[in-house]
mmCIF file of C-alpha atoms in Angstrom:
data_model
loop_
_atom_site.group_PDB
_atom_site.id
_atom_site.type_symbol
_atom_site.label_atom_id
_atom_site.label_comp_id
_atom_site.label_asym_id
_atom_site.label_seq_id
_atom_site.Cartn_x
_atom_site.Cartn_y
_atom_site.Cartn_z
ATOM 1 C CA MET A 1 -18.305 48.943 -56.033
ATOM 2 C CA GLY A 2 -16.404 48.075 -52.870
ATOM 3 C CA ALA A 3 -14.919 51.527 -52.663
ATOM 4 C CA LYS A 4 -18.229 53.091 -53.201
ATOM 5 C CA ASN A 5 -19.688 51.073 -50.350
ATOM 6 C CA SER A 6 -17.034 51.909 -47.994
ATOM 7 C CA LYS A 7 -17.447 55.550 -48.778
ATOM 8 C CA ARG A 8 -21.096 55.311 -47.978
ATOM 9 C CA LYS A 9 -20.331 53.626 -44.816
ATOM 10 C CA CYS A 10 -17.939 56.418 -43.771
ATOM 11 C CA SER A 11 -20.381 59.107 -44.562
ATOM 12 C CA LYS A 12 -22.969 57.186 -42.721
ATOM 13 C CA LEU A 13 -20.837 57.464 -39.604
ATOM 14 C CA PHE A 14 -20.738 61.193 -39.806
ATOM 15 C CA ASP A 15 -24.572 61.378 -40.237
ATOM 16 C CA VAL A 16 -25.036 60.202 -36.726
ATOM 17 C CA PRO A 17 -25.960 63.205 -34.742
ATOM 18 C CA ILE A 18 -23.278 64.060 -32.190
ATOM 19 C CA LEU A 19 -24.752 63.721 -28.797
ATOM 20 C CA SER A 20 -23.706 66.114 -26.048
ATOM 21 C CA PHE A 21 -22.713 64.284 -22.906
ATOM 22 C CA LYS A 22 -22.520 67.421 -20.922
ATOM 23 C CA PRO A 23 -25.406 67.423 -18.341
ATOM 24 C CA SER A 24 -27.612 70.446 -18.715
ATOM 25 C CA LYS A 25 -27.473 73.045 -15.948
ATOM 26 C CA GLY A 26 -29.236 72.174 -12.765
ATOM 27 C CA ILE A 27 -29.292 68.410 -13.366
ATOM 28 C CA ARG A 28 -26.866 66.598 -11.066
ATOM 29 C CA ILE A 29 -25.235 63.452 -12.303
ATOM 30 C CA SER A 30 -26.426 60.846 -9.928
ATOM 31 C CA ASP A 31 -24.319 57.897 -11.126
ATOM 32 C CA VAL A 32 -20.708 59.297 -10.899
ATOM 33 C CA THR A 33 -18.172 56.752 -10.104
ATOM 34 C CA ILE A 34 -14.788 57.154 -8.487
ATOM 35 C CA MET A 35 -13.337 56.545 -11.964
ATOM 36 C CA ASP A 36 -14.684 59.844 -13.180
ATOM 37 C CA LEU A 37 -12.337 61.756 -10.923
ATOM 38 C CA PRO A 38 -9.320 63.355 -12.601
ATOM 39 C CA ARG A 39 -6.139 61.371 -12.396
ATOM 40 C CA VAL A 40 -4.436 63.933 -10.046
ATOM 41 C CA ILE A 41 -7.184 63.377 -7.502
ATOM 42 C CA MET A 42 -7.039 59.600 -7.838
ATOM 43 C CA VAL A 43 -3.346 59.673 -7.212
ATOM 44 C CA GLU A 44 -3.983 61.829 -4.146
ATOM 45 C CA ILE A 45 -6.479 59.259 -2.869
ATOM 46 C CA LEU A 46 -4.607 56.021 -3.721
ATOM 47 C CA SER A 47 -1.319 57.267 -2.411
ATOM 48 C CA ARG A 48 -2.891 57.311 1.085
ATOM 49 C CA LEU A 49 -3.636 53.627 0.920
ATOM 50 C CA PRO A 50 -1.420 50.638 1.912
ATOM 51 C CA ILE A 51 0.018 48.911 -1.036
ATOM 52 C CA LYS A 52 -2.120 45.750 -0.494
ATOM 53 C CA SER A 53 -5.280 47.819 -0.813
ATOM 54 C CA ILE A 54 -4.032 49.403 -4.045
ATOM 55 C CA PHE A 55 -3.497 46.042 -5.616
ATOM 56 C CA CYS A 56 -6.791 44.642 -4.367
ATOM 57 C CA CYS A 57 -8.613 47.485 -6.090
ATOM 58 C CA LYS A 58 -7.294 46.245 -9.493
ATOM 59 C CA THR A 59 -9.914 43.478 -9.166
ATOM 60 C CA VAL A 60 -12.769 46.012 -8.798
ATOM 61 C CA CYS A 61 -13.079 46.631 -12.573
ATOM 62 C CA LYS A 62 -11.146 46.612 -15.803
ATOM 63 C CA LEU A 63 -11.041 50.377 -16.087
ATOM 64 C CA TRP A 64 -9.640 51.045 -12.637
ATOM 65 C CA PRO A 65 -7.740 54.238 -13.486
ATOM 66 C CA ILE A 66 -4.299 53.685 -12.025
ATOM 67 C CA GLU A 67 -2.135 51.467 -14.253
ATOM 68 C CA LEU A 68 -0.640 48.801 -12.034
ATOM 69 C CA SER A 69 2.232 46.975 -13.338
ATOM 70 C CA PRO A 70 4.843 44.970 -11.595
ATOM 71 C CA LYS A 71 7.433 47.396 -13.056
ATOM 72 C CA PHE A 72 8.757 50.309 -11.033
ATOM 73 C CA HIS A 73 8.702 53.697 -12.801
ATOM 74 C CA LEU A 74 12.106 55.307 -12.475
ATOM 75 C CA PRO A 75 13.057 58.764 -13.781
ATOM 76 C CA PRO A 76 14.701 58.485 -17.228
ATOM 77 C CA LEU A 77 18.236 58.972 -16.084
ATOM 78 C CA GLY A 78 19.955 56.165 -17.869
ATOM 79 C CA TRP A 79 22.592 53.852 -16.398
ATOM 80 C CA ASN A 80 24.522 56.386 -14.277
ATOM 81 C CA MET A 81 21.988 56.090 -11.556
ATOM 82 C CA PHE A 82 22.572 54.918 -7.992
ATOM 83 C CA LEU A 83 20.269 54.317 -5.140
ATOM 84 C CA ILE A 84 20.907 56.580 -2.082
ATOM 85 C CA SER A 85 18.172 55.318 0.208
ATOM 86 C CA SER A 86 14.673 54.199 0.178
ATOM 87 C CA CYS A 87 12.079 55.095 2.730
ATOM 88 C CA ASN A 88 8.264 54.581 3.027
ATOM 89 C CA GLY A 89 8.090 53.582 -0.625
ATOM 90 C CA PHE A 90 9.962 56.567 -1.849
ATOM 91 C CA ILE A 91 13.353 56.242 -3.283
ATOM 92 C CA CYS A 92 16.188 58.746 -3.470
ATOM 93 C CA LEU A 93 18.515 58.461 -6.485
ATOM 94 C CA LEU A 94 21.878 59.882 -7.334
ATOM 95 C CA ASN A 95 22.603 60.591 -10.980
ATOM 96 C CA GLY A 96 26.373 60.763 -11.599
ATOM 97 C CA LYS A 97 29.261 60.526 -9.236
ATOM 98 C CA PRO A 98 29.241 62.051 -5.763
ATOM 99 C CA TYR A 99 32.728 63.540 -6.157
ATOM 100 C CA ASP A 100 31.715 65.096 -9.531
ATOM 101 C CA GLU A 101 30.429 68.565 -9.650
ATOM 102 C CA ASN A 102 27.624 67.724 -12.106
ATOM 103 C CA HIS A 103 25.831 65.025 -10.191
ATOM 104 C CA SER A 104 22.092 65.386 -9.390
ATOM 105 C CA VAL A 105 19.651 63.989 -6.805
ATOM 106 C CA TYR A 106 16.107 62.867 -7.371
ATOM 107 C CA ILE A 107 13.220 61.798 -5.134
ATOM 108 C CA ASN A 108 10.973 59.281 -6.828
ATOM 109 C CA ASN A 109 7.675 57.547 -6.071
ATOM 110 C CA PRO A 110 8.397 54.368 -8.236
ATOM 111 C CA PHE A 111 4.835 53.213 -7.912
ATOM 112 C CA PHE A 112 3.193 56.164 -9.542
ATOM 113 C CA GLY A 113 6.260 57.260 -11.495
ATOM 114 C CA GLN A 114 6.414 60.728 -10.071
ATOM 115 C CA TYR A 115 9.730 62.348 -9.365
ATOM 116 C CA PHE A 116 11.475 65.555 -8.856
ATOM 117 C CA LYS A 117 15.099 66.862 -8.954
ATOM 118 C CA LEU A 118 16.476 68.528 -5.929
ATOM 119 C CA LYS A 119 18.212 71.873 -5.979
ATOM 120 C CA LEU A 120 21.706 71.277 -4.652
ATOM 121 C CA PRO A 121 24.012 73.803 -3.086
ATOM 122 C CA GLU A 122 26.516 75.377 -5.433
ATOM 123 C CA TRP A 123 29.600 73.171 -5.660
ATOM 124 C CA GLU A 124 32.608 74.878 -3.876
ATOM 125 C CA LYS A 125 36.132 74.481 -5.071
ATOM 126 C CA ASN A 126 37.267 72.986 -1.739
ATOM 127 C CA VAL A 127 34.657 70.204 -1.795
ATOM 128 C CA SER A 128 36.301 66.828 -2.364
ATOM 129 C CA ARG A 129 33.175 64.591 -2.197
ATOM 130 C CA VAL A 130 29.735 64.390 -0.812
ATOM 131 C CA THR A 131 27.648 61.527 0.688
ATOM 132 C CA TYR A 132 23.833 61.507 0.809
ATOM 133 C CA GLY A 133 21.247 60.001 3.087
ATOM 134 C CA PHE A 134 17.426 60.194 2.805
ATOM 135 C CA CYS A 135 15.034 59.474 5.691
ATOM 136 C CA PHE A 136 11.719 60.335 7.280
ATOM 137 C CA SER A 137 11.897 62.188 10.545
ATOM 138 C CA GLU A 138 9.226 60.912 12.866
ATOM 139 C CA ALA A 139 9.760 63.915 15.161
ATOM 140 C CA SER A 140 8.716 66.498 12.529
ATOM 141 C CA GLY A 141 6.753 64.306 10.141
ATOM 142 C CA GLN A 142 8.908 65.462 7.324
ATOM 143 C CA TYR A 143 11.226 63.811 4.766
ATOM 144 C CA LYS A 144 14.815 64.978 5.036
ATOM 145 C CA LEU A 145 17.910 64.743 2.951
ATOM 146 C CA LEU A 146 21.245 64.629 4.632
ATOM 147 C CA ARG A 147 24.382 65.739 2.776
ATOM 148 C CA LEU A 148 27.760 65.109 4.224
ATOM 149 C CA VAL A 149 30.360 67.407 2.577
ATOM 150 C CA ALA A 150 33.992 66.682 2.843
ATOM 151 C CA ARG A 151 36.208 69.681 2.376
ATOM 152 C CA LYS A 152 39.945 69.888 1.832
ATOM 153 C CA PHE A 153 42.039 72.747 3.017
ATOM 154 C CA GLU A 154 45.732 72.913 2.223
ATOM 155 C CA GLY A 155 47.906 71.363 4.943
ATOM 156 C CA CYS A 156 44.976 70.455 7.095
ATOM 157 C CA PRO A 157 43.068 67.236 7.599
ATOM 158 C CA GLU A 158 39.735 66.880 5.792
ATOM 159 C CA VAL A 159 36.630 68.485 7.338
ATOM 160 C CA SER A 160 33.181 66.918 7.102
ATOM 161 C CA GLU A 161 30.097 69.029 7.509
ATOM 162 C CA LEU A 162 26.429 67.961 7.636
ATOM 163 C CA GLU A 163 23.855 69.750 5.717
ATOM 164 C CA VAL A 164 20.064 69.005 5.880
ATOM 165 C CA TYR A 165 17.378 69.666 3.383
ATOM 166 C CA THR A 166 13.685 69.315 4.341
ATOM 167 C CA VAL A 167 11.478 68.142 1.490
ATOM 168 C CA GLY A 168 8.498 70.389 0.795
ATOM 169 C CA VAL A 169 9.581 73.403 2.836
ATOM 170 C CA ASP A 170 11.951 75.478 0.798
ATOM 171 C CA GLU A 171 15.062 74.902 -1.266
ATOM 172 C CA LYS A 172 17.496 75.754 1.520
ATOM 173 C CA TRP A 173 20.205 73.439 2.850
ATOM 174 C CA ARG A 174 20.774 74.013 6.514
ATOM 175 C CA ASN A 175 24.373 73.639 7.695
ATOM 176 C CA VAL A 176 24.169 71.736 10.951
ATOM 177 C CA ARG A 177 27.769 71.418 11.944
ATOM 178 C CA GLU A 178 30.971 69.603 11.615
ATOM 179 C CA VAL A 179 30.683 65.903 12.028
ATOM 180 C CA PRO A 180 33.315 64.014 14.179
ATOM 181 C CA CYS A 181 32.959 60.696 12.254
ATOM 182 C CA PRO A 182 32.754 61.254 8.513
ATOM 183 C CA VAL A 183 30.895 58.592 6.466
ATOM 184 C CA TRP A 184 31.619 57.592 2.973
ATOM 185 C CA HIS A 185 29.475 57.150 -0.036
ATOM 186 C CA ARG A 186 30.522 53.364 -0.116
ATOM 187 C CA PHE A 187 29.333 52.701 3.510
ATOM 188 C CA ASP A 188 26.196 50.628 3.714
ATOM 189 C CA LYS A 189 23.311 52.521 5.261
ATOM 190 C CA VAL A 190 19.934 51.453 6.464
ATOM 191 C CA TYR A 191 16.891 53.374 7.692
ATOM 192 C CA VAL A 192 15.407 51.727 10.793
ATOM 193 C CA SER A 193 12.978 53.177 13.385
ATOM 194 C CA GLY A 194 13.185 56.632 12.303
ATOM 195 C CA ALA A 195 16.990 56.813 12.206
ATOM 196 C CA LEU A 196 19.572 56.371 9.397
ATOM 197 C CA HIS A 197 22.366 54.056 10.248
ATOM 198 C CA TRP A 198 25.711 54.014 8.440
ATOM 199 C CA MET A 199 27.820 50.925 8.679
ATOM 200 C CA ASP A 200 31.518 50.706 7.986
ATOM 201 C CA MET B 1 -2.681 92.165 14.868
ATOM 202 C CA ALA B 2 -3.408 95.794 15.757
ATOM 203 C CA SER B 3 -4.758 96.697 12.233
ATOM 204 C CA SER B 4 -7.089 93.584 12.106
ATOM 205 C CA SER B 5 -8.675 94.418 15.492
ATOM 206 C CA SER B 6 -9.134 98.003 14.613
ATOM 207 C CA SER B 7 -10.767 97.156 11.258
ATOM 208 C CA SER B 8 -13.111 94.713 12.984
ATOM 209 C CA LYS B 9 -14.164 97.550 15.485
ATOM 210 C CA THR B 10 -14.964 99.933 12.660
ATOM 211 C CA GLY B 11 -16.642 97.172 10.621
ATOM 212 C CA LEU B 12 -14.368 97.802 7.638
ATOM 213 C CA LYS B 13 -13.876 94.175 6.689
ATOM 214 C CA LYS B 14 -13.214 93.644 3.009
ATOM 215 C CA MET B 15 -16.007 91.641 1.499
ATOM 216 C CA LEU B 16 -15.997 89.474 -1.588
ATOM 217 C CA THR B 17 -18.770 87.921 -3.507
ATOM 218 C CA LEU B 18 -18.666 84.288 -4.804
ATOM 219 C CA LYS B 19 -21.019 83.405 -7.628
ATOM 220 C CA SER B 20 -21.962 79.694 -8.148
ATOM 221 C CA SER B 21 -22.517 78.115 -11.554
ATOM 222 C CA ASP B 22 -26.317 78.292 -10.837
ATOM 223 C CA GLY B 23 -25.981 82.064 -10.520
ATOM 224 C CA ASP B 24 -26.434 82.372 -6.716
ATOM 225 C CA GLU B 25 -24.241 84.950 -5.018
ATOM 226 C CA PHE B 26 -22.563 84.638 -1.552
ATOM 227 C CA GLU B 27 -20.952 87.618 0.235
ATOM 228 C CA LEU B 28 -18.098 86.694 2.542
ATOM 229 C CA GLU B 29 -15.227 88.299 4.298
ATOM 230 C CA GLU B 30 -11.918 88.230 2.413
ATOM 231 C CA SER B 31 -10.185 86.684 5.492
ATOM 232 C CA ILE B 32 -12.351 83.571 5.130
ATOM 233 C CA VAL B 33 -12.228 83.163 1.413
ATOM 234 C CA ILE B 34 -8.412 83.478 0.983
ATOM 235 C CA GLN B 35 -8.058 79.870 2.384
ATOM 236 C CA CYS B 36 -8.798 79.082 -1.239
ATOM 237 C CA GLN B 37 -5.611 79.534 -3.350
ATOM 238 C CA THR B 38 -7.540 80.063 -6.551
ATOM 239 C CA ILE B 39 -9.651 82.866 -5.145
ATOM 240 C CA LYS B 40 -6.658 84.347 -3.301
ATOM 241 C CA HIS B 41 -4.902 84.881 -6.582
ATOM 242 C CA MET B 42 -8.075 86.476 -8.110
ATOM 243 C CA VAL B 43 -8.267 88.749 -5.154
ATOM 244 C CA GLU B 44 -4.614 89.779 -5.531
ATOM 245 C CA ASP B 45 -5.507 90.666 -9.133
ATOM 246 C CA GLY B 46 -8.196 93.018 -7.907
ATOM 247 C CA PHE B 47 -11.414 91.021 -8.358
ATOM 248 C CA SER B 48 -14.192 91.273 -5.823
ATOM 249 C CA LEU B 49 -16.899 89.357 -7.623
ATOM 250 C CA ILE B 50 -15.726 85.870 -8.275
ATOM 251 C CA PRO B 51 -17.577 83.677 -10.687
ATOM 252 C CA LEU B 52 -17.066 79.967 -10.040
ATOM 253 C CA GLN B 53 -18.350 78.241 -13.251
ATOM 254 C CA ASN B 54 -17.370 74.735 -12.030
ATOM 255 C CA VAL B 55 -19.056 74.829 -8.643
ATOM 256 C CA ASP B 56 -22.809 74.638 -8.179
ATOM 257 C CA THR B 57 -24.759 76.236 -5.297
ATOM 258 C CA LYS B 58 -25.157 72.999 -3.282
ATOM 259 C CA THR B 59 -21.395 72.274 -3.302
ATOM 260 C CA LEU B 60 -20.444 75.895 -2.824
ATOM 261 C CA THR B 61 -22.650 76.123 0.273
ATOM 262 C CA LYS B 62 -20.817 73.143 1.811
ATOM 263 C CA ILE B 63 -17.409 74.623 0.869
ATOM 264 C CA ILE B 64 -18.295 77.970 2.477
ATOM 265 C CA GLU B 65 -19.404 76.072 5.626
ATOM 266 C CA TYR B 66 -15.993 74.423 5.671
ATOM 267 C CA MET B 67 -14.056 77.700 5.145
ATOM 268 C CA LYS B 68 -16.036 79.550 7.721
ATOM 269 C CA LYS B 69 -15.361 76.940 10.393
ATOM 270 C CA HIS B 70 -11.722 76.601 9.533
ATOM 271 C CA ALA B 71 -11.345 80.441 9.696
ATOM 272 C CA GLU B 72 -12.210 80.201 13.355
ATOM 273 C CA LYS B 73 -9.360 77.708 14.038
ATOM 274 C CA THR B 74 -7.318 78.530 17.103
ATOM 275 C CA GLU B 75 -5.157 76.586 19.449
ATOM 276 C CA SER B 76 -8.039 76.030 21.866
ATOM 277 C CA ASN B 77 -10.714 74.654 19.511
ATOM 278 C CA LYS B 78 -8.806 71.785 17.879
ATOM 279 C CA GLU B 79 -11.215 69.274 19.196
ATOM 280 C CA GLU B 80 -14.142 71.156 17.866
ATOM 281 C CA ILE B 81 -12.622 71.429 14.384
ATOM 282 C CA LYS B 82 -11.792 67.724 14.477
ATOM 283 C CA ASN B 83 -15.473 66.895 15.191
ATOM 284 C CA PHE B 84 -16.610 69.294 12.505
ATOM 285 C CA ASN B 85 -14.294 67.589 9.977
ATOM 286 C CA LYS B 86 -15.732 64.163 10.965
ATOM 287 C CA GLU B 87 -19.261 65.325 10.368
ATOM 288 C CA PHE B 88 -18.311 67.145 7.214
ATOM 289 C CA VAL B 89 -17.082 64.130 5.340
ATOM 290 C CA LYS B 90 -20.188 61.996 6.106
ATOM 291 C CA GLY B 91 -22.514 61.482 3.115
ATOM 292 C CA SER B 92 -22.739 59.611 -0.089
ATOM 293 C CA PHE B 93 -19.902 59.310 -2.569
ATOM 294 C CA ASP B 94 -21.886 61.469 -4.961
ATOM 295 C CA ASP B 95 -21.547 64.397 -2.570
ATOM 296 C CA GLN B 96 -17.818 63.739 -1.906
ATOM 297 C CA PHE B 97 -17.260 63.518 -5.607
ATOM 298 C CA GLU B 98 -18.610 67.064 -6.215
ATOM 299 C CA LEU B 99 -16.670 68.363 -3.123
ATOM 300 C CA VAL B 100 -13.341 66.848 -3.983
ATOM 301 C CA SER B 101 -13.537 67.980 -7.602
ATOM 302 C CA ALA B 102 -14.359 71.542 -6.369
ATOM 303 C CA ALA B 103 -11.589 71.507 -3.665
ATOM 304 C CA ASN B 104 -9.141 70.528 -6.262
ATOM 305 C CA TYR B 105 -10.282 73.234 -8.623
ATOM 306 C CA LEU B 106 -10.290 75.839 -5.908
ATOM 307 C CA HIS B 107 -6.947 74.715 -4.436
ATOM 308 C CA ILE B 108 -8.117 74.498 -0.833
ATOM 309 C CA ASN B 109 -5.382 72.320 0.539
ATOM 310 C CA GLY B 110 -6.839 71.399 3.882
ATOM 311 C CA LEU B 111 -10.188 70.407 2.377
ATOM 312 C CA MET B 112 -8.462 68.346 -0.360
ATOM 313 C CA ASP B 113 -6.414 66.507 2.378
ATOM 314 C CA LEU B 114 -9.619 65.867 4.350
ATOM 315 C CA LEU B 115 -11.597 64.468 1.516
ATOM 316 C CA CYS B 116 -8.875 62.361 -0.082
ATOM 317 C CA GLN B 117 -8.132 60.837 3.275
ATOM 318 C CA SER B 118 -11.835 60.121 3.880
ATOM 319 C CA ILE B 119 -12.210 58.455 0.449
ATOM 320 C CA ALA B 120 -9.103 56.450 1.023
ATOM 321 C CA ASP B 121 -10.445 55.311 4.449
ATOM 322 C CA ARG B 122 -13.606 54.146 2.689
ATOM 323 C CA ILE B 123 -11.560 51.953 0.310
ATOM 324 C CA ASN B 124 -8.960 50.620 2.815
ATOM 325 C CA ASN B 125 -9.511 47.151 3.857
ATOM 326 C CA LYS B 126 -12.942 46.823 2.141
ATOM 327 C CA SER B 127 -13.828 43.785 0.045
ATOM 328 C CA VAL B 128 -13.728 44.286 -3.667
ATOM 329 C CA ARG B 129 -17.523 43.975 -3.725
ATOM 330 C CA ALA B 130 -17.929 46.676 -1.066
ATOM 331 C CA VAL B 131 -15.667 49.040 -3.083
ATOM 332 C CA ARG B 132 -17.853 48.482 -6.135
ATOM 333 C CA GLU B 133 -21.023 49.251 -4.181
ATOM 334 C CA ILE B 134 -19.706 52.403 -2.455
ATOM 335 C CA PHE B 135 -18.239 54.027 -5.585
ATOM 336 C CA ASN B 136 -21.040 53.020 -8.039
ATOM 337 C CA ILE B 137 -18.705 50.846 -10.135
ATOM 338 C CA SER B 138 -20.166 48.079 -12.252
ATOM 339 C CA ASN B 139 -18.084 44.861 -12.544
ATOM 340 C CA ASP B 140 -17.022 44.439 -16.140
ATOM 341 C CA TYR B 141 -14.935 41.298 -15.566
ATOM 342 C CA THR B 142 -16.313 37.832 -16.458
ATOM 343 C CA PRO B 143 -15.842 35.501 -13.519
ATOM 344 C CA ASP B 144 -12.885 33.901 -15.289
ATOM 345 C CA GLU B 145 -11.230 37.205 -15.918
ATOM 346 C CA GLU B 146 -11.832 38.343 -12.358
ATOM 347 C CA GLU B 147 -10.195 35.095 -11.109
ATOM 348 C CA LYS B 148 -7.205 35.677 -13.382
ATOM 349 C CA VAL B 149 -6.568 39.188 -12.087
ATOM 350 C CA ARG B 150 -7.045 38.038 -8.561
ATOM 351 C CA ASP B 151 -4.410 35.395 -9.138
ATOM 352 C CA GLU B 152 -1.995 37.864 -10.467
ATOM 353 C CA HIS B 153 -1.976 39.769 -7.183
ATOM 354 C CA LYS B 154 -2.827 36.863 -4.948
ATOM 355 C CA TRP B 155 -0.721 38.254 -2.018
ATOM 356 C CA ALA B 156 -2.943 41.342 -1.888
ATOM 357 C CA HIS B 157 -6.111 39.290 -1.335
ATOM 358 C CA GLU B 158 -4.653 37.022 1.302
ATOM 359 C CA GLY B 159 -4.567 37.371 5.015
ATOM 360 C CA GLY B 160 -6.935 39.240 7.269
ATOM 361 C CA GLU B 161 -10.642 39.645 6.922
ATOM 362 C CA PHE B 162 -12.003 42.148 4.396
ATOM 363 C CA ASP B 163 -14.727 44.550 5.469
ATOM 364 C CA GLU B 164 -18.014 44.008 3.648
ATOM 365 C CA SER B 165 -19.826 47.029 5.037
ATOM 366 C CA LEU B 166 -20.870 49.904 2.857
ATOM 367 C CA ASP B 167 -20.100 52.870 5.006
#
């Protein structure tokens, strides 16, 4: 009896005519809310707000489209991940060891969980190690990655060269020049007032 | 440079037709329309009549107004374009909703930037109540629930005055 009833209940569900929610042509929806925007547009909008405003918005309604958790969303890289620098809420991560040919570098927005992997220059045999820095150039309004490459030549002291990658332009690393004071991966660095400072 | 001035002299500008979802057609110069990445790709594929099923006539008219103005952009009329942009984003959220959805679909980067920034500016520093009003959102929290959420991010609600205006 019970089974029969539940069967009837089920079929009853399907008897309900399916309503079309698509507005017919020519009628404009007058009560669209910001929550009807696709997620990609919402992220575009919210990423222009200060963090305080983003959290305030959570109180607007339950369905506020961006999931806000106190957790940061990092790329799934496992335990071999090191922080290179952080800047304006973005973080730059190193996966692997900087003296190892197979390391990779990521830029991540931990708040929205977006990230991308940078295309690194081909690893040359004479490279002994590299050191990275990540910063925002106030002069150009662009994010830049610095890559200090130490090269060994037989019988000569090590040479350090600076390479620069500008985010969002192309995938080229511009070789700036040799640097007189090489920095090390282990140096502390801090980004203050538009400049990256390395500290021994 | 030389070829574009000679073609404008002879009046041989390449024209394209955009067709809105309501069936209205708009004839425009290709140089104006290629600001829109989606259309640019269709033009490269040899289309000259471009049906835009997701954009109605009202929205398309506004978008054409934007593209025409921005096609005139030079070094000397920056101020004029700035004022145009300022006027362009005025209006209700309903209008902005249609525009930003269309700009996203059509891949007009400049317009996308302008609209997203404008919507963000309308949210920034506004009280929760004002955000609800501006964006047609009904509050689905009970007073207790709202208090709890507010407590979770207390720091965000502290300090400074929040703007209650609805513009």
